[in-house]
CSV table of C-alpha atoms and ligand atoms in Angstrom, one decimal:
chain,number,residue,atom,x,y,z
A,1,UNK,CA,-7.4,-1.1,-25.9
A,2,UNK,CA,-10.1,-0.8,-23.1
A,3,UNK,CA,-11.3,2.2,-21.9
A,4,UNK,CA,-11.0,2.4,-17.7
A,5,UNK,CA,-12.0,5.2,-15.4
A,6,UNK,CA,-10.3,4.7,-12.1
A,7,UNK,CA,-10.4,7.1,-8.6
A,8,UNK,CA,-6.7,7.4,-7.2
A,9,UNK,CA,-6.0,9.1,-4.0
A,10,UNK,CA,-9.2,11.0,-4.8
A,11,UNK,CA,-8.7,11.9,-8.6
A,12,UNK,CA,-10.8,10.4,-11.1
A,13,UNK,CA,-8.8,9.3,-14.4
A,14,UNK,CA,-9.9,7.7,-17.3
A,15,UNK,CA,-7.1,6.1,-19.9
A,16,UNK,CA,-7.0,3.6,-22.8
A,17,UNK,CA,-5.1,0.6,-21.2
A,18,UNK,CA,-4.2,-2.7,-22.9
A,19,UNK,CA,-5.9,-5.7,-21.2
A,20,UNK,CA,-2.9,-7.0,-20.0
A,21,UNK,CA,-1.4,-4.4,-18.6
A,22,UNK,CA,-1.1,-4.7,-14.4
A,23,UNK,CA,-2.8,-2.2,-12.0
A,24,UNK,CA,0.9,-1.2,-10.8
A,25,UNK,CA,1.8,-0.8,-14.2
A,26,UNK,CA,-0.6,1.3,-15.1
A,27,UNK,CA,-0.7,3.4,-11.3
A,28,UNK,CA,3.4,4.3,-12.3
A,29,UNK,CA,3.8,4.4,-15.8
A,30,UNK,CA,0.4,6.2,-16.8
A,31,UNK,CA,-0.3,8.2,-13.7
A,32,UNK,CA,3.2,8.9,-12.2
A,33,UNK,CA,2.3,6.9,-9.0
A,34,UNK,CA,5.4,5.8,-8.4
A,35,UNK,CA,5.6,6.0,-4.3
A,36,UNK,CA,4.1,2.6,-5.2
A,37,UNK,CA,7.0,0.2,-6.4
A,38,UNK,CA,7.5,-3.2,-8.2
A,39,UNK,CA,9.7,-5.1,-6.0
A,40,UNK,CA,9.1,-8.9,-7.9
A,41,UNK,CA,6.1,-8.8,-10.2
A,42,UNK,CA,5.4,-11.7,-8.6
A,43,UNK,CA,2.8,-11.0,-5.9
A,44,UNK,CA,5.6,-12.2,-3.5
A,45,UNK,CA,6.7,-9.4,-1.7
A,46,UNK,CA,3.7,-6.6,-1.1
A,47,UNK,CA,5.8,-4.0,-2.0
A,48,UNK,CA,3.7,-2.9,-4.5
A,49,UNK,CA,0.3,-3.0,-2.1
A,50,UNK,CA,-2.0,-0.7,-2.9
A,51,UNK,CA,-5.9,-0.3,-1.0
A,52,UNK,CA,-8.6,-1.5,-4.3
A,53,UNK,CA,-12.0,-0.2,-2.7
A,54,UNK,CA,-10.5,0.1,0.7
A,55,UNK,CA,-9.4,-3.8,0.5
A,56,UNK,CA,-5.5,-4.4,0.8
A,57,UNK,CA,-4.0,-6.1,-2.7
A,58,UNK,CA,-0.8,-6.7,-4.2
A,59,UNK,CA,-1.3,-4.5,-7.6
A,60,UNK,CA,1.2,-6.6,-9.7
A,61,UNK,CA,-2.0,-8.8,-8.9
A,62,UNK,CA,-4.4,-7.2,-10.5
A,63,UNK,CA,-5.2,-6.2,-13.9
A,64,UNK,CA,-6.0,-2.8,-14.6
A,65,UNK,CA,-9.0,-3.2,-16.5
A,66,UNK,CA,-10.2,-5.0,-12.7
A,67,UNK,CA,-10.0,-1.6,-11.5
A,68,UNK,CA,-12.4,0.3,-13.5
A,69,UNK,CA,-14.7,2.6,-11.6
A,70,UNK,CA,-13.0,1.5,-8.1
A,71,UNK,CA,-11.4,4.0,-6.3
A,72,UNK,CA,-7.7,3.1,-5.3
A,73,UNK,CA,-5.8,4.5,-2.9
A,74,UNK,CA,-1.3,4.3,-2.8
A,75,UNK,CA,0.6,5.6,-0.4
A,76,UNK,CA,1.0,8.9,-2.3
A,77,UNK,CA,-2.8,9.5,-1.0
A,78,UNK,CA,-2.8,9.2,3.1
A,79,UNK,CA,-0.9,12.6,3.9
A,80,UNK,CA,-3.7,15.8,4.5
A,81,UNK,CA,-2.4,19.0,4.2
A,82,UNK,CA,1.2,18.5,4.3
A,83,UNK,CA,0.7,16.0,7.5
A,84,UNK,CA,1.8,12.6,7.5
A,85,UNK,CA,-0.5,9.9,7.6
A,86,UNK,CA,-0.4,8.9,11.6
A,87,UNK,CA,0.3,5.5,10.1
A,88,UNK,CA,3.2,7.4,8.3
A,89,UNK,CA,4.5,8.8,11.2
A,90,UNK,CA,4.9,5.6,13.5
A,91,UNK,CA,7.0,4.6,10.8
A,92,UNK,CA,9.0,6.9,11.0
A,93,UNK,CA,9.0,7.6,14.8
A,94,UNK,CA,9.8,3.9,15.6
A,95,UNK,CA,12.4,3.4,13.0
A,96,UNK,CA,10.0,1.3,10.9
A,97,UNK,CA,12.5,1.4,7.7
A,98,UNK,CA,15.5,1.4,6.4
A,99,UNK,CA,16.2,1.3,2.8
A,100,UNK,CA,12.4,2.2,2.2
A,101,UNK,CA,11.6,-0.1,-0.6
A,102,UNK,CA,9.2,-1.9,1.2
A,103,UNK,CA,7.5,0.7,3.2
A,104,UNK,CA,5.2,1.7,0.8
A,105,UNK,CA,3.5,-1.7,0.6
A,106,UNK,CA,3.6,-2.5,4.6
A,107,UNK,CA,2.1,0.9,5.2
A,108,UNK,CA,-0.8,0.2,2.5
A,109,UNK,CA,-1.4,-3.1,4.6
A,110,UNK,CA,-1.2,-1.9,7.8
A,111,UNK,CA,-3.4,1.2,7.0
A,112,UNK,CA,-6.1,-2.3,6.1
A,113,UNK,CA,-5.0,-4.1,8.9
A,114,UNK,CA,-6.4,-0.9,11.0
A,115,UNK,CA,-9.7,-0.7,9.6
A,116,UNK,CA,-10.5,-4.1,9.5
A,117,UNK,CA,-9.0,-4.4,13.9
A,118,UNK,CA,-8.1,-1.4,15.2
A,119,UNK,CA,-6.4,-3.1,18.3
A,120,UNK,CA,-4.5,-5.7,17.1
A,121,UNK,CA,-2.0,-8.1,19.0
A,122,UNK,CA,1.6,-8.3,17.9
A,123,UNK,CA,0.8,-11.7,16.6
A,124,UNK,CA,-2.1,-10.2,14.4
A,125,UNK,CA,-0.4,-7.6,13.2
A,126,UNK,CA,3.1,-10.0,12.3
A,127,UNK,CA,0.6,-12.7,10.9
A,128,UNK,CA,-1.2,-10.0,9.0
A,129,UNK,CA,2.2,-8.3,7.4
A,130,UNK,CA,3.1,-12.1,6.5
A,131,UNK,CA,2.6,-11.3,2.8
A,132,UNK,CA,5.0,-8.0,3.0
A,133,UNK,CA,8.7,-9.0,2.6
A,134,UNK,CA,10.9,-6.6,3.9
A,135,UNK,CA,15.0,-7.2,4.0
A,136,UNK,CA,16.4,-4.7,5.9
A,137,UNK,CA,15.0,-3.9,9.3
A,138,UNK,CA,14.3,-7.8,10.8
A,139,UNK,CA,10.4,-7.0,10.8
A,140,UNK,CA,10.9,-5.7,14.9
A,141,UNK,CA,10.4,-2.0,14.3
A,142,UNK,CA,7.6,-2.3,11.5
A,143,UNK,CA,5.9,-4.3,13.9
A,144,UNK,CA,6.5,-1.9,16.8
A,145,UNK,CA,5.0,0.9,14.5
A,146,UNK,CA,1.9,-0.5,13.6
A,147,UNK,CA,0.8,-1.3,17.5
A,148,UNK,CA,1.9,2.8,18.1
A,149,UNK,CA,-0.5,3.2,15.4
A,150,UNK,CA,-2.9,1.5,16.8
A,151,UNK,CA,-2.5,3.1,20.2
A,152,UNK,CA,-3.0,6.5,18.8
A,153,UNK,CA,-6.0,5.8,17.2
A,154,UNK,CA,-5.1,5.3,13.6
A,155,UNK,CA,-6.9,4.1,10.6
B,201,LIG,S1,5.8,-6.3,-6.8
B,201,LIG,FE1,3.9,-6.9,-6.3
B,201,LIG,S2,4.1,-8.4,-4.8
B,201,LIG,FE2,6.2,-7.9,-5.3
B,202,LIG,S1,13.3,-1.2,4.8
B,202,LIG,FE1,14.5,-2.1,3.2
B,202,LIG,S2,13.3,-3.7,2.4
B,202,LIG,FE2,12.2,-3.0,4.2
């Protein structure tokens, strides 16, 4: 076992993890995180996307013991004081989801995609999102979302 101290959605925690274990893994079964979800343990479908040190990653893709004494942030950590995260709420104001399982992930990337280009064109933010597979909504609305995002400011 290794010994990892890791910052999530501003907590610090600091567990005995087995080397292999994955970052997702670790962020559901050990710290309850589980708004972020496994959809193919494959770094295929983003669902899982998490921000490591403010940089956007599939956490199926990363072992745990890569995250000691970062600080990681899951969807579970963007709403303040009961109020969604703007990025949250064009979501859900443009009909961003459906089913849901994938709007953890895209929400993670978009919330990078914003603070790397906060103005992006539709083609940046749909070439952006590539890696985020979602199977319900057609990609339209998730697209729509993030541009109302980005018109009201958001990071
Ligand atoms: S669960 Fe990580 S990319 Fe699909
Ligand atoms: S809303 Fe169902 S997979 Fe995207």
């Amino acid at each position: 076992m290794t010994r990892i101290t890791v910052k999530v959605d501003g907590v610090e925690y600091t567990d005995d993890v087995e080397p292999r274990t994955l970052l997702v893994h670790h962020l559901r079964e050990a710290l309850g995180k589980t708004g972020t979800v496994i959809g193919c343990d494959t770094s295929n479908c983003g669902a899982c996307t998490v921000l490591l040190d403010e940089v956007s990653v599939k956490s199926c893709a990363v072992l745990a013991v890569q995250a000691d004494g970062a600080s990681v942030t899951t969807i579970e950590g963007l709403a303040r004081d009961g109020e969604l995260h703007p990025v949250q709420k064009a979501f859900h104001d443009n009909h961003g989801l459906q089913c849901g399982y994938c709007t953890p992930g895209m929400i993670m990337a978009s919330c990078a995609l914003l603070a790397e280009n906060p103005d992006p064109s539709e083609k940046q933010v749909r070439e952006r999102l590539e890696g985020n597979l979602c199977r319900c909504t057609g990609y339209h609305n998730i697209v729509k979302a993030v541009l109302a995002a980005a018109a009201e400011g958001a990071r």
